[in-house]
Short mmCIF file of C-alpha atoms in Angstrom, two decimals:
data_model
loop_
_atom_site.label_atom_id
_atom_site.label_comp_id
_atom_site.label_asym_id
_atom_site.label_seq_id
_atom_site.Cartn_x
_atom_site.Cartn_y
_atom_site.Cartn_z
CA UNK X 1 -15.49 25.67 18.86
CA UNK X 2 -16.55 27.74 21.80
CA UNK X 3 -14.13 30.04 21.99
CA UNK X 4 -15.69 32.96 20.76
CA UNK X 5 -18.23 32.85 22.90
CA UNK X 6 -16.35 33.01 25.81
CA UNK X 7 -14.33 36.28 24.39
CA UNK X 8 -17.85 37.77 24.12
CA UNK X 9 -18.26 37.04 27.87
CA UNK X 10 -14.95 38.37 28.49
CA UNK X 11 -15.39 41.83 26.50
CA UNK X 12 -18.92 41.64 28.51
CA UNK X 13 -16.58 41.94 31.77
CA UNK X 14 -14.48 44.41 31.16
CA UNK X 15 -16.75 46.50 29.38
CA UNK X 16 -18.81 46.41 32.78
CA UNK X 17 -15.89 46.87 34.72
CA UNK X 18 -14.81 50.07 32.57
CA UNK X 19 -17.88 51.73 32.79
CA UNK X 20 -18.44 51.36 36.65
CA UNK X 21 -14.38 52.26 36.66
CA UNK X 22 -15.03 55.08 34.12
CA UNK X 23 -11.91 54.36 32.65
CA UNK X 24 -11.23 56.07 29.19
CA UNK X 25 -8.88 53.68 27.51
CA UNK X 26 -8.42 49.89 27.83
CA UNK X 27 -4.59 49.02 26.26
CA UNK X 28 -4.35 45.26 27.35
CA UNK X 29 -6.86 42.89 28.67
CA UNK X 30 -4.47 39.96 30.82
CA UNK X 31 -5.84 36.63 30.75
CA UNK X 32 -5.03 33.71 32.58
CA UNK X 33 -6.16 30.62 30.57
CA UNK X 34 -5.51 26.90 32.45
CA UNK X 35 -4.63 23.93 30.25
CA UNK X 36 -7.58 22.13 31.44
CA UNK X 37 -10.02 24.90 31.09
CA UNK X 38 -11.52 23.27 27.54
CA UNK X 39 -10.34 26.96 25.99
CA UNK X 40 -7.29 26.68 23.26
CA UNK X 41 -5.53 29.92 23.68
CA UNK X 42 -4.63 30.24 20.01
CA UNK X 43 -8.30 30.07 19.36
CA UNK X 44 -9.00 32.12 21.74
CA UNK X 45 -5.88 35.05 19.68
CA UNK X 46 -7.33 34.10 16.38
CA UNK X 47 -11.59 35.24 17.33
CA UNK X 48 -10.15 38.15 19.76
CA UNK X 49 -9.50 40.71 16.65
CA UNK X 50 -13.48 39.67 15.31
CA UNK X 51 -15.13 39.82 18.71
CA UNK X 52 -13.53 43.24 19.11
CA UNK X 53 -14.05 44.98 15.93
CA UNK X 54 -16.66 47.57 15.68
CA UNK X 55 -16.04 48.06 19.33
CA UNK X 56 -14.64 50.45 22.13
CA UNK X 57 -12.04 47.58 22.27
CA UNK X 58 -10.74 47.58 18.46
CA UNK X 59 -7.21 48.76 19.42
CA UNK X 60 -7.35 46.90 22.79
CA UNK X 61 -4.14 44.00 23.02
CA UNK X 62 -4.65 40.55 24.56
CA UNK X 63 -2.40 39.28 26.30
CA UNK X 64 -2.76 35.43 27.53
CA UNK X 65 -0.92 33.48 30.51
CA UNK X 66 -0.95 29.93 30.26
CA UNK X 67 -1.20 28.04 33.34
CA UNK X 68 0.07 24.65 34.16
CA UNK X 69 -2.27 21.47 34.76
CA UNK X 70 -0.57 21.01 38.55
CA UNK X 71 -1.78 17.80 40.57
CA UNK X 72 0.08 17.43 44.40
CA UNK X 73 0.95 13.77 44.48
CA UNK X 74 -1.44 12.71 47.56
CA UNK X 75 1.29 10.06 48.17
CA UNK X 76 4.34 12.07 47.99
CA UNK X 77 3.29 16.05 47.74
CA UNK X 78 5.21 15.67 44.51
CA UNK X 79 3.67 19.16 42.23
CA UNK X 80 3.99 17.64 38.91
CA UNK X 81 2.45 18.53 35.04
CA UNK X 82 -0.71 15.72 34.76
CA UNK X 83 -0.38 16.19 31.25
CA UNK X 84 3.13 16.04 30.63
CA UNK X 85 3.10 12.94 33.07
CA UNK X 86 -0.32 11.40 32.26
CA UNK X 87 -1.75 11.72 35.49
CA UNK X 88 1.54 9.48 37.10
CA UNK X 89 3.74 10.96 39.44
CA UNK X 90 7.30 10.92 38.30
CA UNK X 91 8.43 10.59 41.78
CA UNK X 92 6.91 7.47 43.10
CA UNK X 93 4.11 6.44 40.31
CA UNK X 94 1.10 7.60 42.20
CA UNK X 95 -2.21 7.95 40.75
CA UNK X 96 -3.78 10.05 43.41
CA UNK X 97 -3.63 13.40 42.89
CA UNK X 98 -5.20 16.96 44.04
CA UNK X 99 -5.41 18.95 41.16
CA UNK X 100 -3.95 22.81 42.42
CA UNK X 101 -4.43 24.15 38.68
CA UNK X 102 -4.99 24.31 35.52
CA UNK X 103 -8.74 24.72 35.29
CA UNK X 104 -8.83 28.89 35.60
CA UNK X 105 -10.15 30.98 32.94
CA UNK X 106 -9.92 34.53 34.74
CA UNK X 107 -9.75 37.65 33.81
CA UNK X 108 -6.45 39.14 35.74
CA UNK X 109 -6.00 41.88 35.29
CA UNK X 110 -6.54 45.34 32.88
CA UNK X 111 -3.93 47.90 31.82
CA UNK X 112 -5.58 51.39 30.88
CA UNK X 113 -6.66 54.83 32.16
CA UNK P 1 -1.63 61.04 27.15
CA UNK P 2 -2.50 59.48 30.55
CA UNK P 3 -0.52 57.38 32.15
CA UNK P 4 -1.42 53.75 31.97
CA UNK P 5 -2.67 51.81 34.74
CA UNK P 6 -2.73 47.89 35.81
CA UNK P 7 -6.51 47.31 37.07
CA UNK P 8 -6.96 43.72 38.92
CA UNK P 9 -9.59 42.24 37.86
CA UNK P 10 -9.74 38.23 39.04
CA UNK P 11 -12.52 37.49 37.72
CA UNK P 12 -13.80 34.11 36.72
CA UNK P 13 -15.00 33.93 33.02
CA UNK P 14 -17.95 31.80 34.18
CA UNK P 15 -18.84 33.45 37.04
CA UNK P 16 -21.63 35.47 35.37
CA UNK P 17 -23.01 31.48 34.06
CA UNK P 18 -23.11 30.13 37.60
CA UNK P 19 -24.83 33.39 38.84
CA UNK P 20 -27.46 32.81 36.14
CA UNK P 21 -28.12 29.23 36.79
CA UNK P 22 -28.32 29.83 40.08
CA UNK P 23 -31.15 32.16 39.60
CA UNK P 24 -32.84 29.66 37.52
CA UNK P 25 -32.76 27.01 39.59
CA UNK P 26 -34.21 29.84 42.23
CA UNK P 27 -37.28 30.47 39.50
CA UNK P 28 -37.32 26.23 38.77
CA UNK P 29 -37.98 25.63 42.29
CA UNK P 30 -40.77 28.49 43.07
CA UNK P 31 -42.39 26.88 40.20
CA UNK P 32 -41.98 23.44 41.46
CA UNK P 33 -40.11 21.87 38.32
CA UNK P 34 -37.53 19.69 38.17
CA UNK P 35 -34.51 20.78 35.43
CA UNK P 36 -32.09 17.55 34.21
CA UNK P 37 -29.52 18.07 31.83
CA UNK P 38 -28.92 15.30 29.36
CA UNK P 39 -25.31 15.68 27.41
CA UNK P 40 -24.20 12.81 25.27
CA UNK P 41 -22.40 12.54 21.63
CA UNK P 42 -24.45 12.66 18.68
CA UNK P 43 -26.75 9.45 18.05
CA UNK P 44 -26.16 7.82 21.38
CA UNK P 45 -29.77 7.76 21.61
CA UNK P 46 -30.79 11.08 23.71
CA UNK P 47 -33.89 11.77 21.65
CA UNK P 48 -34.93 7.94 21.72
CA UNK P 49 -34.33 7.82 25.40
CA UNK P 50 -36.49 10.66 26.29
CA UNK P 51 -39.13 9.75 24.11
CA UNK P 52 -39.03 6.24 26.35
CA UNK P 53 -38.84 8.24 29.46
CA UNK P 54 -41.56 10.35 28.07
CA UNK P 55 -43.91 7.58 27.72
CA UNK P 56 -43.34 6.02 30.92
CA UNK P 57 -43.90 9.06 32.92
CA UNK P 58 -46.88 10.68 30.97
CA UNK P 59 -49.82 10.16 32.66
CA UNK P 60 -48.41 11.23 36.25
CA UNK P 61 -46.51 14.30 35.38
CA UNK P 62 -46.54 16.87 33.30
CA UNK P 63 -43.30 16.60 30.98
CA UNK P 64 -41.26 19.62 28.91
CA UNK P 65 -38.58 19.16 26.77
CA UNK P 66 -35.91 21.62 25.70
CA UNK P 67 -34.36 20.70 22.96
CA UNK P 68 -30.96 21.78 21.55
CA UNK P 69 -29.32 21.86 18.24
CA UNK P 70 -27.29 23.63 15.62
CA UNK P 71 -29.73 23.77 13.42
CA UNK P 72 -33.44 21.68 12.53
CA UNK P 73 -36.70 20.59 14.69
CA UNK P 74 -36.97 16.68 14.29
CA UNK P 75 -36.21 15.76 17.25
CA UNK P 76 -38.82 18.64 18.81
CA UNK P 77 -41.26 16.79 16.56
CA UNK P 78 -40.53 13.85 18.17
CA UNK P 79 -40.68 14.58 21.95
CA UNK P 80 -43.86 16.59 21.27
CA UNK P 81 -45.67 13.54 19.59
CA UNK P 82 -44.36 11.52 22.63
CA UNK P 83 -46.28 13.80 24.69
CA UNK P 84 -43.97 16.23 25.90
CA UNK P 85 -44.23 20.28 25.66
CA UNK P 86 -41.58 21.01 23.63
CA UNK P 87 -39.12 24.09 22.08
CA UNK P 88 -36.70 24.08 19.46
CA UNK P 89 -33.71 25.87 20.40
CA UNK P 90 -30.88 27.13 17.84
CA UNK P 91 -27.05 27.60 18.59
CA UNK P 92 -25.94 28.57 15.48
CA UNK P 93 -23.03 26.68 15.29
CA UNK P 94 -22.53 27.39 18.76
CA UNK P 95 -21.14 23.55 20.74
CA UNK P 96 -22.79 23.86 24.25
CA UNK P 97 -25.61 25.51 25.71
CA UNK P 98 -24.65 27.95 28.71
CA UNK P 99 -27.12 29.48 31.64
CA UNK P 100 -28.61 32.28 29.52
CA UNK P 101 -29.10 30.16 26.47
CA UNK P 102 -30.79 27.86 28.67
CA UNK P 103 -33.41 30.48 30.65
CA UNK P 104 -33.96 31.82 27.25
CA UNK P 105 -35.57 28.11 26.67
CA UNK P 106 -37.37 28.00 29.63
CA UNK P 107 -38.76 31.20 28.72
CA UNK P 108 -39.85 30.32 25.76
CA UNK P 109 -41.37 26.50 26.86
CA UNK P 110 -43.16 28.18 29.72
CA UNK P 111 -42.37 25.84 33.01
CA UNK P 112 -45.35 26.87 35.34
CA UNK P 113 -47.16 24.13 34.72
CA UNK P 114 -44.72 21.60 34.10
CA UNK P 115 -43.34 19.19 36.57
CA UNK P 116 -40.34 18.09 34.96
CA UNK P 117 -38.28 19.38 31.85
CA UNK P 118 -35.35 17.87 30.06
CA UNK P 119 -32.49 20.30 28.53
CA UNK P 120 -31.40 17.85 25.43
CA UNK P 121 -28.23 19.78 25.34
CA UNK P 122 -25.92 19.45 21.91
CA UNK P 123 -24.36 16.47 21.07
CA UNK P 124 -20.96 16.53 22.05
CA UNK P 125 -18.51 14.67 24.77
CA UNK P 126 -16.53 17.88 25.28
CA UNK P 127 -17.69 21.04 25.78
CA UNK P 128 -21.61 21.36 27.45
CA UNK P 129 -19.89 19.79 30.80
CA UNK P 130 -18.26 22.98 31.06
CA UNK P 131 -21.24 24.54 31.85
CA UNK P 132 -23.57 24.91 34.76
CA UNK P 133 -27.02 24.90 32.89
CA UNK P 134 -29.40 25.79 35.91
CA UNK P 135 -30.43 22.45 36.04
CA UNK P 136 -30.57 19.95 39.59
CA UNK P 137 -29.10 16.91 37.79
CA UNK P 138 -26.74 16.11 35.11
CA UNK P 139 -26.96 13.38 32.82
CA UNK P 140 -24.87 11.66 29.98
CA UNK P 141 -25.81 9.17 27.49
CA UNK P 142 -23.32 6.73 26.53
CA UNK P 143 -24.23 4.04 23.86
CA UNK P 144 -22.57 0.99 23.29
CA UNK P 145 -21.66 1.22 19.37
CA UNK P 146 -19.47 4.23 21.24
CA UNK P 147 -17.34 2.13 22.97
CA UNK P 148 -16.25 1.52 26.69
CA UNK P 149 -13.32 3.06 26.24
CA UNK P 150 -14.86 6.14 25.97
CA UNK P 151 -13.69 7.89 30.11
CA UNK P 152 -10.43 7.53 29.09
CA UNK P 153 -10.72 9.84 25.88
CA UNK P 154 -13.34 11.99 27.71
CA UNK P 155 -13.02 12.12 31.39
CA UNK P 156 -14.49 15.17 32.17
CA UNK P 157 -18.04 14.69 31.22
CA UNK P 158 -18.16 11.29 33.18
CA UNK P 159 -16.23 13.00 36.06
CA UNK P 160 -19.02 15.16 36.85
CA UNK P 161 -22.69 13.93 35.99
CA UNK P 162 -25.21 12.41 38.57
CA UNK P 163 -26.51 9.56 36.58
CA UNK P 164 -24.66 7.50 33.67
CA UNK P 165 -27.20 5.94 31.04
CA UNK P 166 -25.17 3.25 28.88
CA UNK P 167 -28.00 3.35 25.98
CA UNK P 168 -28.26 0.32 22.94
CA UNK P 169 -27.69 -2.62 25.30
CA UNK P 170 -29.87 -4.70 22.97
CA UNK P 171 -26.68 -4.34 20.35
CA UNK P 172 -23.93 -5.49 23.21
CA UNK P 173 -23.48 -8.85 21.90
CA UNK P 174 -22.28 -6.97 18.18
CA UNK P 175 -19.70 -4.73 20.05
CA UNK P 176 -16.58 -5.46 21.87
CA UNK P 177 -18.02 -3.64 25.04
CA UNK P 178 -17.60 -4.84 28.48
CA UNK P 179 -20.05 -3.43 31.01
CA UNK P 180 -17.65 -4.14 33.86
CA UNK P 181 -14.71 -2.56 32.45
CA UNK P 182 -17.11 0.71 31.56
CA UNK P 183 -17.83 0.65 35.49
CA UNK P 184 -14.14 0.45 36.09
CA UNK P 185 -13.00 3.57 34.19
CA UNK P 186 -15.87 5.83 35.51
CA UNK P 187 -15.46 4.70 38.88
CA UNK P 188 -12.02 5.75 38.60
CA UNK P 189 -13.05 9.46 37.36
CA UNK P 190 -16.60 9.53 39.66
CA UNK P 191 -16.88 7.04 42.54
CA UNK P 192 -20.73 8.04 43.29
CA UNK P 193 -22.01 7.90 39.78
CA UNK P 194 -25.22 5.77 39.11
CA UNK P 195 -24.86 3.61 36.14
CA UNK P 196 -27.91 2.22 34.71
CA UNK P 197 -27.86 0.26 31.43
CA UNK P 198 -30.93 0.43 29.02
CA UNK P 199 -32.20 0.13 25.92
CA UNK P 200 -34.24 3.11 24.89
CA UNK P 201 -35.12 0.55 21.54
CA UNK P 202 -36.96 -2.20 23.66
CA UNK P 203 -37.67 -0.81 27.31
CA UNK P 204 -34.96 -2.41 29.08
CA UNK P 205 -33.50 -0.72 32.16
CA UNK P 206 -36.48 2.14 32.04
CA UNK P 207 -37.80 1.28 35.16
CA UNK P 208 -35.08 1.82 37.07
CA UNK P 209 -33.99 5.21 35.20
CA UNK P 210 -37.69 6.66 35.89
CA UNK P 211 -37.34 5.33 39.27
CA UNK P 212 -34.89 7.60 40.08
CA UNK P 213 -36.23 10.31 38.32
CA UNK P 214 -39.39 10.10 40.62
CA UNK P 215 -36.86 9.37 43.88
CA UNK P 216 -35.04 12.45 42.88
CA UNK P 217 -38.33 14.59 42.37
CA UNK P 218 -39.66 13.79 46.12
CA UNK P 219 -36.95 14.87 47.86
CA UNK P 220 -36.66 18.32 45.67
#
């Protein structure tokens, strides 16, 4: 269970990015969370309202993008879900793939003033 | 009220880790000392390996060990009456160790004098790969009771470290394990990995694990 030390790290960024902003108000923090990225996003929903309380951030939302675990078929180009496919291309049963996602954990974007 | 504003960020979570282990492996280096990180599960035989390593090294280097754990100091006890300098480190709960959590160890051990230091990260297949630690070379521990089936379940970890120590060879003949089709599956995940088989127990395979480690430490 690492998650909540990685919303820590993530309040750590936007708190640094608010003050050198001097923004006043932070309504949403966007994250983009890969399926491979070894983060759970429901774990990361169910620490968020902990991490935050007694903070600037109390009445801050989360909001979290999931993104795919993409390989390109280096056979084929085929973009297929590793996971859903287990690592086999459903085009022409390749094993070789580039992975093109699914390993982010970035902090997109923030909506406030 | 004002009006509200998107704000791109793009930011990597772990950006601020890798900038921190890069700075310690900046502050290893001006010191001359050589960082591995050794991940394995629990009771694969990290403490028992070191301990062998710790021995065979001894009298031509000078030896620190950081040790990692939710919670107690045996195995600090341990390295130090191998011979090793040694801290206890705490996470709490906490899975894996990240950059800061491992300066704060290096801090505390005091690596001026020290040649080369182990990080004994916690035990756990899943989550210390994740992290850069600071350290030159990554390490995992895989013992035999474990089973070689064990890249297939956990691919990550054996995806990325240097050197692959298959630990409790002495027990093989107990276990369905087959050495060859271990090589196999990691091969598959990490084509340049160095497997060497030992047992921490009764010595064998040492030799060639502390060979590296003093073929890795002359070309630092």
């Amino acid at each position: 269970m690492h998650e909540l030390g990685i919303v820590y790290e993530v309040i750590k960024i936007v708190d640094g990015f608010v003050k050198e902003n001097n923004l006043t108000k932070v309504d949403t923090i966007v994250l983009e969370i890969g399926q491979l990225s070894q983060a759970i996003p429901r774990f990361i929903e169910d620490c968020y309202p902990a991490a935050v309380s007694e903070t600037a951030y109390k009445d801050t939302k989360l909001e979290i993008i999931s993104l795919p675990a993409n390989g390109k078929c280096k056979l084929c180009n085929e973009v297929y879900n590793i996971i859903n496919h287990r690592k086999i291309c459903p085009k022409c049963n390749g094993e070789d793939f580039t992975l093109i996602s699914g390993q982010e954990f970035n902090i997109k974007e923030i909506v406030g003033y | 009220m004002d009006e509200l504003k998107i704000f791109t960020i793009n930011k990597n979570i772990h950006e601020d880790n890798a900038k921190v282990a890069n700075e310690t492996r900046e502050i290893l280096k001006s010191h001359n000392t050589y960082l591995i990180n050794v991940m394995s599960s629990p009771g694969s035989g990290k403490t028992t390996t070191l301990v062998s390593t710790i021995n065979a090294l001894k009298e031509e280097m000078k030896i620190g060990v950081i040790e990692a754990d939710v919670d107690s100091d045996v195995d600090a006890r341990t390295v130090q009456n191998a011979g090793a300098k040694a801290v206890q480190m705490h996470t709490g709960g906490l899975c894996h160790l990240d950059a800061t959590m491992t300066r704060a160890g290096i801090n505390e051990l005091g690596v001026e004098d020290l040649d080369l230091v182990f990080l004994e990260n916690i035990g756990n297949l899943i989550c210390p790969v994740g992290y850069d630690t600071g350290a030159m070379k990554n390490v995992a521990i895989l013992s035999v009771p474990e089973g070689d089936d064990k890249p297939l379940k956990y691919p990550k970890i054996f995806s990325k470290v240097d050197v692959l120590i298959v630990n409790k060879i002495d027990v093989m003949e107990h276990f369905d394990f087959k050495l060859d089709l271990l090589e196999e599956r990691v091969r598959k995940l990490n084509k340049d990995v160095l497997i060497i088989p030992i047992s921490a127990k009764t010595g064998d395979g040492i030799d060639l694990w502390v060979n590296w480690i003093r073929e890795e430490m002359k070309v630092r």
